[in-house]
Amino acid sequence: MDAGRTTGMDDAADPHFVHVRLRRMRRTALSAAVLNGASVALGMLLIVLLVHAVLGVGAASSASVGVIVALIPDTPRARRGKWLHLIVAPLLGLPLFLAVQLLRGHPLELGLLLVPATFLAFLSTAWGRPGMPVAAGLMFAMLLAMAPQPAASAQEAWLRTGWCALGAGLYVLWATAANAVLNGRYRAQTLAELLLTVAALLRTHAKRVVRLPQAQGASQQPGALGEVLLRQAALAEQLQAARDLILEAPGTTRRQQLAGMLVVVLEMRDRLIASELDIERIQARQAAGLRQLAAVSRAMADDVEQVADALLLGRRPPAARDHGATLQALRQQALDEARDRAGEGDAIHQAALMHSASVRLADQNGAVRQLAALARGEQAPDLSAVRSGWQLFVSPAYWSSQPLRGLLRWRQPAFRHALRAALAIGAGYGLALLLPWGSRDYWILLTIVVVLRGSLAQTLERRTQRVLGTLAGSALAVGLLALQPPEVVLLAAVVVAQGLAHAFVVRKYVITAVAGSVLGLVLAHLLYAGSSSAFDFAERVGDTLLGTALAWGFSYVLPSWERTRIALTVRRVCRAMAAHARQSLALAALAEVTGQPELAWRLARREAYDALSTLVQATSRALVEPRAVQPPIALLEQLQAHGYQLLGQLSAVQSTLLLRRERLQLDALAMPLADAAREIQAQLNLAGPAVAASPAPVSEEAGVALSGVPEDLPDPRVPDSSPWLLRRLALATGLAGVVRSDALAVLGELAAAQGPPVNRPAPPP
């Protein structure tokens, strides 16, 4: 037996491995996505059984299509505006359902409907994440209407549409009520999943801490931050969903508790980034101290996971461990080693770096303890800024016309994606009509819809999972249909499959593909009586392969390569960083940390993180695009790494201002802070001239020399934190210049790739 298989079997038999697997399965089972999937399945079950009992299996099958159209946008979200997000797809989808029913016996006319309707449906992706379920709902309304036999008359088509409308209307009522009832549970589950992501980031940081440079002066390559940047980008996206749900109307004690915990998580995210600073400069001889720092990070990750598990299980978590004594001993040990090696030039610098790293980790230790205290009810949350401006932190609940302005432009990604989808649907429909085995055209088209995404990376990600899931799901469905169970059992199978498909569409798409295949086959059997299950399996696999191939091929048609949008994202990053620096370095936050200055700072911080995360995700997607159309990946990675480091410096400055203000010489720091803010904003203004970095001015009345030279590390034995703050200001200012250089280099490469501008003759007078 080979070593790989032996290791796999040993891991499977390892009790710790089994325990970890069971814990992950439990967390998945208790997640908001699974609860939402169960709510979807229960609502669908009740509606289908009700319609089946009153109107029969035919009406129940058509009503289930209406339920499917309405449930696609049903995700855990704030109660405000929930029904508005649910009602759009049914309102727009029902006329399409009726039109398909009326044209089902006329292939040419039906094709002339499908192509423009697909284009209009996919234009809704201009609204971003909220618009994608609408596009899917409209497409499902059309394509599932193609599953039953053609209506014998217009009256039957109207009757089927009425049953479909009944199912959709009942589900909108159910989902709105269920979301209101489960809203509190959704909040706790969403926060728990966020905490698990933070714990994973703490463990990633622990791994990075012990990856020492190979030699003195070795610098960290920008690409080494890749894993952290991707995790931070995922966290930023997860945070916005959490804000929308948890920060909505924090009026009750429980809501305030969860909102307060979310605020602490935001601070922990800042401290995680600040913890990355200077680690690569600590030399290998400090390996023992670094291992202690890593051990503390892992222990804090365990404490955060315990809080998350307690939220999922509805229990009171244990108190978080206090690592203050360990970190204090580590700081003292570093000072003692520096004293013992007083003759070595960089001994005190190494002690200062270890001192700085342990201080930042001590701040994180305090945040973890505060998080556990809030979860235990031992500390009241401070929500003055959130309570007064929570509407500013959550996504709008209404449908704005802003995304549609200027949409019909050739380079707009949503416009090109809509054209691409319409062409793919047209090609798929035409091919289905020509196939000699009489393919079920709607399955090819459904496969195109679920596989073809807005970018090549997303399409490729779903391509393989869709094929594998269809193979497994079709086999399950054929086995079920071969048993010829009662219609009620088949309806129950449709309900269970829909719940699983809905629950795992984001978490693990292959499960969605399996469940979706079962759903599609069984529902098609109910809608189209008399089909052969054995032939359906072979036909379904063939149609899936064809649909996947078409989606893959058309992902290269009218492509929206990432480089076409990178320039806008780069400029957004620089603007957001400049605004974040202005707010972070404002001393007004010290005088009124619970008022409007803090609110403005939190909003600016969110935009900075979101902008950088958008750039990280775009670069990640560009990696799978053809090399000839890729943006300058290496330059983008440098920009991301330096932008991430700039965020860390600003976070360290803000933490020092808020947590160690009593150890600062505020009068001496007022001018350096203001000058640094102006200089960083000038550097990040890409339209303006470059600004030469200059040391921060220092008041001569200061009792302690405030050196701002980055290489001259402050003496860790001095209790004054002002030199550390000035060092951060100098580093942040220098990094702003580096970010500017990176951004201009990226923009220059992108402009060069587009070729020289075309000289057009001047218009006649």
mmCIF file of C-alpha atoms in Angstrom, residues 216-451:
data_model
loop_
_atom_site.group_PDB
_atom_site.id
_atom_site.type_symbol
_atom_site.label_atom_id
_atom_site.label_comp_id
_atom_site.label_asym_id
_atom_site.label_seq_id
_atom_site.Cartn_x
_atom_site.Cartn_y
_atom_site.Cartn_z
ATOM 1 C CA GLN A 216 19.300 39.305 8.214
ATOM 2 C CA GLY A 217 17.633 42.002 6.191
ATOM 3 C CA ALA A 218 15.613 39.538 4.151
ATOM 4 C CA SER A 219 12.437 41.241 3.063
ATOM 5 C CA GLN A 220 9.067 39.730 2.623
ATOM 6 C CA GLN A 221 7.972 39.285 -0.963
ATOM 7 C CA PRO A 222 4.600 40.835 -1.827
ATOM 8 C CA GLY A 223 3.292 37.477 -2.982
ATOM 9 C CA ALA A 224 3.838 36.015 0.495
ATOM 10 C CA LEU A 225 0.749 37.887 1.633
ATOM 11 C CA GLY A 226 -1.416 36.102 -0.935
ATOM 12 C CA GLU A 227 -3.211 33.778 1.478
ATOM 13 C CA VAL A 228 -3.815 36.555 4.001
ATOM 14 C CA LEU A 229 -5.067 38.953 1.319
ATOM 15 C CA LEU A 230 -7.529 36.404 -0.052
ATOM 16 C CA ARG A 231 -8.806 35.601 3.443
ATOM 17 C CA GLN A 232 -9.134 39.301 4.225
ATOM 18 C CA ALA A 233 -11.031 39.856 0.968
ATOM 19 C CA ALA A 234 -13.435 37.035 1.827
ATOM 20 C CA LEU A 235 -13.830 38.481 5.314
ATOM 21 C CA ALA A 236 -14.661 41.931 3.904
ATOM 22 C CA GLU A 237 -17.420 40.453 1.751
ATOM 23 C CA GLN A 238 -18.728 38.444 4.687
ATOM 24 C CA LEU A 239 -18.662 41.519 6.905
ATOM 25 C CA GLN A 240 -21.017 43.483 4.671
ATOM 26 C CA ALA A 241 -23.618 40.714 4.796
ATOM 27 C CA ALA A 242 -23.205 40.644 8.574
ATOM 28 C CA ARG A 243 -23.602 44.425 8.827
ATOM 29 C CA ASP A 244 -26.817 44.346 6.813
ATOM 30 C CA LEU A 245 -28.332 41.777 9.154
ATOM 31 C CA ILE A 246 -26.846 42.477 12.602
ATOM 32 C CA LEU A 247 -26.771 46.275 12.580
ATOM 33 C CA GLU A 248 -30.393 46.676 11.520
ATOM 34 C CA ALA A 249 -32.284 48.603 14.220
ATOM 35 C CA PRO A 250 -30.194 47.552 17.254
ATOM 36 C CA GLY A 251 -32.977 48.404 19.702
ATOM 37 C CA THR A 252 -33.319 45.332 21.932
ATOM 38 C CA THR A 253 -30.781 44.083 24.447
ATOM 39 C CA ARG A 254 -29.979 40.966 22.422
ATOM 40 C CA ARG A 255 -29.534 42.911 19.194
ATOM 41 C CA GLN A 256 -27.281 45.379 20.949
ATOM 42 C CA GLN A 257 -25.216 42.527 22.348
ATOM 43 C CA LEU A 258 -24.678 41.031 18.890
ATOM 44 C CA ALA A 259 -24.060 44.445 17.318
ATOM 45 C CA GLY A 260 -21.506 45.210 20.031
ATOM 46 C CA MET A 261 -19.756 41.928 19.290
ATOM 47 C CA LEU A 262 -19.695 42.795 15.587
ATOM 48 C CA VAL A 263 -18.035 46.132 16.387
ATOM 49 C CA VAL A 264 -15.370 44.254 18.362
ATOM 50 C CA VAL A 265 -14.843 41.929 15.387
ATOM 51 C CA LEU A 266 -14.190 44.973 13.206
ATOM 52 C CA GLU A 267 -11.549 46.152 15.671
ATOM 53 C CA MET A 268 -10.028 42.658 15.707
ATOM 54 C CA ARG A 269 -9.776 42.766 11.930
ATOM 55 C CA ASP A 270 -7.795 46.015 12.216
ATOM 56 C CA ARG A 271 -5.485 44.521 14.826
ATOM 57 C CA LEU A 272 -4.956 41.411 12.719
ATOM 58 C CA ILE A 273 -3.642 43.610 9.930
ATOM 59 C CA ALA A 274 -1.524 45.651 12.335
ATOM 60 C CA SER A 275 -0.107 42.398 13.753
ATOM 61 C CA GLU A 276 1.528 41.709 10.392
ATOM 62 C CA LEU A 277 3.775 44.760 10.764
ATOM 63 C CA ASP A 278 7.501 44.238 11.311
ATOM 64 C CA ILE A 279 7.202 40.471 11.776
ATOM 65 C CA GLU A 280 9.506 39.813 8.818
ATOM 66 C CA ARG A 281 12.189 42.022 10.395
ATOM 67 C CA ILE A 282 12.467 39.919 13.536
ATOM 68 C CA GLN A 283 15.492 37.701 13.082
ATOM 69 C CA ALA A 284 15.729 33.950 13.428
ATOM 70 C CA ARG A 285 17.458 34.139 16.785
ATOM 71 C CA GLN A 286 14.126 35.318 18.210
ATOM 72 C CA ALA A 287 12.526 32.025 17.130
ATOM 73 C CA ALA A 288 11.535 31.082 20.681
ATOM 74 C CA GLY A 289 9.726 34.368 21.168
ATOM 75 C CA LEU A 290 8.015 34.081 17.797
ATOM 76 C CA ARG A 291 6.819 30.595 18.666
ATOM 77 C CA GLN A 292 5.278 32.034 21.833
ATOM 78 C CA LEU A 293 3.516 34.733 19.818
ATOM 79 C CA ALA A 294 2.185 32.083 17.453
ATOM 80 C CA ALA A 295 0.997 29.962 20.377
ATOM 81 C CA VAL A 296 -0.885 32.937 21.830
ATOM 82 C CA SER A 297 -2.521 33.598 18.439
ATOM 83 C CA ARG A 298 -3.650 29.975 18.224
ATOM 84 C CA ALA A 299 -4.992 30.087 21.774
ATOM 85 C CA MET A 300 -6.968 33.227 20.955
ATOM 86 C CA ALA A 301 -8.325 31.501 17.852
ATOM 87 C CA ASP A 302 -9.558 28.694 20.120
ATOM 88 C CA ASP A 303 -11.300 31.242 22.364
ATOM 89 C CA VAL A 304 -12.963 32.923 19.395
ATOM 90 C CA GLU A 305 -14.150 29.547 18.108
ATOM 91 C CA GLN A 306 -15.642 28.775 21.530
ATOM 92 C CA VAL A 307 -17.661 31.994 21.352
ATOM 93 C CA ALA A 308 -18.805 31.051 17.836
ATOM 94 C CA ASP A 309 -19.825 27.543 18.907
ATOM 95 C CA ALA A 310 -21.704 28.967 21.881
ATOM 96 C CA LEU A 311 -23.673 31.258 19.559
ATOM 97 C CA LEU A 312 -24.547 28.326 17.300
ATOM 98 C CA LEU A 313 -25.592 26.132 20.229
ATOM 99 C CA GLY A 314 -27.363 28.887 22.179
ATOM 100 C CA ARG A 315 -25.058 28.515 25.180
ATOM 101 C CA ARG A 316 -23.018 30.838 27.364
ATOM 102 C CA PRO A 317 -19.377 30.649 26.283
ATOM 103 C CA PRO A 318 -16.518 30.243 28.739
ATOM 104 C CA ALA A 319 -14.455 33.291 29.600
ATOM 105 C CA ALA A 320 -11.537 33.934 27.285
ATOM 106 C CA ARG A 321 -8.084 33.274 28.653
ATOM 107 C CA ASP A 322 -5.900 36.237 29.552
ATOM 108 C CA HIS A 323 -2.483 36.075 27.896
ATOM 109 C CA GLY A 324 -1.329 39.397 29.302
ATOM 110 C CA ALA A 325 1.173 37.845 31.712
ATOM 111 C CA THR A 326 2.694 35.698 28.948
ATOM 112 C CA LEU A 327 3.077 38.674 26.628
ATOM 113 C CA GLN A 328 4.486 40.836 29.406
ATOM 114 C CA ALA A 329 7.046 38.128 30.196
ATOM 115 C CA LEU A 330 7.938 37.954 26.520
ATOM 116 C CA ARG A 331 8.524 41.698 26.391
ATOM 117 C CA GLN A 332 10.689 41.515 29.493
ATOM 118 C CA GLN A 333 12.618 38.573 28.073
ATOM 119 C CA ALA A 334 13.358 40.551 24.918
ATOM 120 C CA LEU A 335 14.654 43.452 26.999
ATOM 121 C CA ASP A 336 16.828 41.135 29.095
ATOM 122 C CA GLU A 337 18.342 39.574 25.985
ATOM 123 C CA ALA A 338 19.061 43.024 24.583
ATOM 124 C CA ARG A 339 20.797 44.004 27.815
ATOM 125 C CA ASP A 340 22.881 40.834 27.772
ATOM 126 C CA ARG A 341 23.978 41.569 24.187
ATOM 127 C CA ALA A 342 24.496 45.285 24.675
ATOM 128 C CA GLY A 343 27.586 45.208 22.487
ATOM 129 C CA GLU A 344 25.641 44.099 19.427
ATOM 130 C CA GLY A 345 24.386 47.014 17.363
ATOM 131 C CA ASP A 346 20.940 45.687 16.518
ATOM 132 C CA ALA A 347 20.181 43.971 19.831
ATOM 133 C CA ILE A 348 18.006 46.810 21.113
ATOM 134 C CA HIS A 349 16.289 47.035 17.716
ATOM 135 C CA GLN A 350 15.346 43.377 17.838
ATOM 136 C CA ALA A 351 14.058 43.870 21.362
ATOM 137 C CA ALA A 352 12.031 46.846 20.172
ATOM 138 C CA LEU A 353 10.498 44.824 17.337
ATOM 139 C CA MET A 354 9.565 41.971 19.663
ATOM 140 C CA HIS A 355 8.192 44.508 22.139
ATOM 141 C CA SER A 356 6.068 46.126 19.430
ATOM 142 C CA ALA A 357 4.719 42.790 18.159
ATOM 143 C CA SER A 358 3.790 41.611 21.644
ATOM 144 C CA VAL A 359 2.087 44.939 22.457
ATOM 145 C CA ARG A 360 -0.105 44.648 19.377
ATOM 146 C CA LEU A 361 -0.915 41.064 20.257
ATOM 147 C CA ALA A 362 -1.810 42.226 23.765
ATOM 148 C CA ASP A 363 -4.336 44.625 22.214
ATOM 149 C CA GLN A 364 -5.804 41.671 20.304
ATOM 150 C CA ASN A 365 -5.888 39.706 23.555
ATOM 151 C CA GLY A 366 -7.956 42.480 25.112
ATOM 152 C CA ALA A 367 -10.344 42.445 22.148
ATOM 153 C CA VAL A 368 -10.854 38.670 22.413
ATOM 154 C CA ARG A 369 -11.568 38.961 26.131
ATOM 155 C CA GLN A 370 -13.998 41.807 25.455
ATOM 156 C CA LEU A 371 -15.729 39.679 22.829
ATOM 157 C CA ALA A 372 -16.194 36.807 25.259
ATOM 158 C CA ALA A 373 -17.359 39.183 28.006
ATOM 159 C CA LEU A 374 -20.008 40.628 25.677
ATOM 160 C CA ALA A 375 -21.159 37.133 24.727
ATOM 161 C CA ARG A 376 -21.382 36.189 28.405
ATOM 162 C CA GLY A 377 -23.380 39.309 29.240
ATOM 163 C CA GLU A 378 -20.670 40.581 31.580
ATOM 164 C CA GLN A 379 -20.036 43.801 29.649
ATOM 165 C CA ALA A 380 -22.411 46.299 28.078
ATOM 166 C CA PRO A 381 -21.840 47.105 24.389
ATOM 167 C CA ASP A 382 -20.821 50.612 23.355
ATOM 168 C CA LEU A 383 -22.994 51.371 20.333
ATOM 169 C CA SER A 384 -23.455 55.117 20.344
ATOM 170 C CA ALA A 385 -22.085 55.619 16.821
ATOM 171 C CA VAL A 386 -23.802 52.521 15.415
ATOM 172 C CA ARG A 387 -27.125 53.333 17.074
ATOM 173 C CA SER A 388 -27.166 56.825 15.597
ATOM 174 C CA GLY A 389 -26.042 55.856 12.103
ATOM 175 C CA TRP A 390 -26.717 52.178 11.492
ATOM 176 C CA GLN A 391 -28.546 53.032 8.251
ATOM 177 C CA LEU A 392 -25.207 54.217 6.834
ATOM 178 C CA PHE A 393 -23.559 50.840 7.420
ATOM 179 C CA VAL A 394 -26.180 48.607 5.772
ATOM 180 C CA SER A 395 -27.048 48.159 2.122
ATOM 181 C CA PRO A 396 -30.167 49.984 0.884
ATOM 182 C CA ALA A 397 -33.408 47.977 1.010
ATOM 183 C CA TYR A 398 -34.910 49.574 -2.116
ATOM 184 C CA TRP A 399 -34.207 49.120 -5.813
ATOM 185 C CA SER A 400 -32.317 52.147 -7.121
ATOM 186 C CA SER A 401 -32.306 53.251 -10.740
ATOM 187 C CA GLN A 402 -28.673 54.358 -10.456
ATOM 188 C CA PRO A 403 -27.139 51.064 -11.760
ATOM 189 C CA LEU A 404 -29.251 51.309 -14.929
ATOM 190 C CA ARG A 405 -27.927 54.718 -15.895
ATOM 191 C CA GLY A 406 -25.415 54.333 -18.667
ATOM 192 C CA LEU A 407 -25.945 50.572 -18.708
ATOM 193 C CA LEU A 408 -26.448 50.281 -22.465
ATOM 194 C CA ARG A 409 -22.817 50.947 -23.261
ATOM 195 C CA TRP A 410 -20.568 48.570 -25.115
ATOM 196 C CA ARG A 411 -17.934 48.269 -22.374
ATOM 197 C CA GLN A 412 -20.356 47.873 -19.475
ATOM 198 C CA PRO A 413 -19.755 44.380 -17.959
ATOM 199 C CA ALA A 414 -23.451 43.799 -17.206
ATOM 200 C CA PHE A 415 -24.412 44.763 -20.761
ATOM 201 C CA ARG A 416 -21.809 42.451 -22.287
ATOM 202 C CA HIS A 417 -22.783 39.606 -19.954
ATOM 203 C CA ALA A 418 -26.429 40.008 -20.953
ATOM 204 C CA LEU A 419 -25.497 39.869 -24.645
ATOM 205 C CA ARG A 420 -23.256 36.859 -24.000
ATOM 206 C CA ALA A 421 -26.023 35.003 -22.157
ATOM 207 C CA ALA A 422 -28.600 35.788 -24.850
ATOM 208 C CA LEU A 423 -26.297 34.472 -27.572
ATOM 209 C CA ALA A 424 -25.537 31.334 -25.549
ATOM 210 C CA ILE A 425 -29.235 30.664 -24.950
ATOM 211 C CA GLY A 426 -29.993 31.191 -28.623
ATOM 212 C CA ALA A 427 -27.233 28.795 -29.662
ATOM 213 C CA GLY A 428 -28.288 26.220 -27.087
ATOM 214 C CA TYR A 429 -31.928 26.365 -28.136
ATOM 215 C CA GLY A 430 -31.062 26.046 -31.804
ATOM 216 C CA LEU A 431 -28.776 23.091 -31.110
ATOM 217 C CA ALA A 432 -31.444 21.365 -29.010
ATOM 218 C CA LEU A 433 -33.918 21.590 -31.890
ATOM 219 C CA LEU A 434 -31.403 19.952 -34.244
ATOM 220 C CA LEU A 435 -30.320 17.078 -31.994
ATOM 221 C CA PRO A 436 -31.445 13.712 -33.379
ATOM 222 C CA TRP A 437 -32.369 12.199 -30.006
ATOM 223 C CA GLY A 438 -35.017 14.789 -29.252
ATOM 224 C CA SER A 439 -33.229 16.498 -26.384
ATOM 225 C CA ARG A 440 -35.160 18.240 -23.666
ATOM 226 C CA ASP A 441 -34.160 21.732 -24.702
ATOM 227 C CA TYR A 442 -34.853 23.335 -21.335
ATOM 228 C CA TRP A 443 -32.162 21.261 -19.549
ATOM 229 C CA ILE A 444 -29.435 22.458 -21.899
ATOM 230 C CA LEU A 445 -30.603 26.020 -21.323
ATOM 231 C CA LEU A 446 -30.791 25.573 -17.538
ATOM 232 C CA THR A 447 -27.226 24.276 -17.551
ATOM 233 C CA ILE A 448 -26.086 27.328 -19.514
ATOM 234 C CA VAL A 449 -27.807 29.646 -17.041
ATOM 235 C CA VAL A 450 -26.255 28.102 -13.920
ATOM 236 C CA VAL A 451 -22.758 27.649 -15.384
#
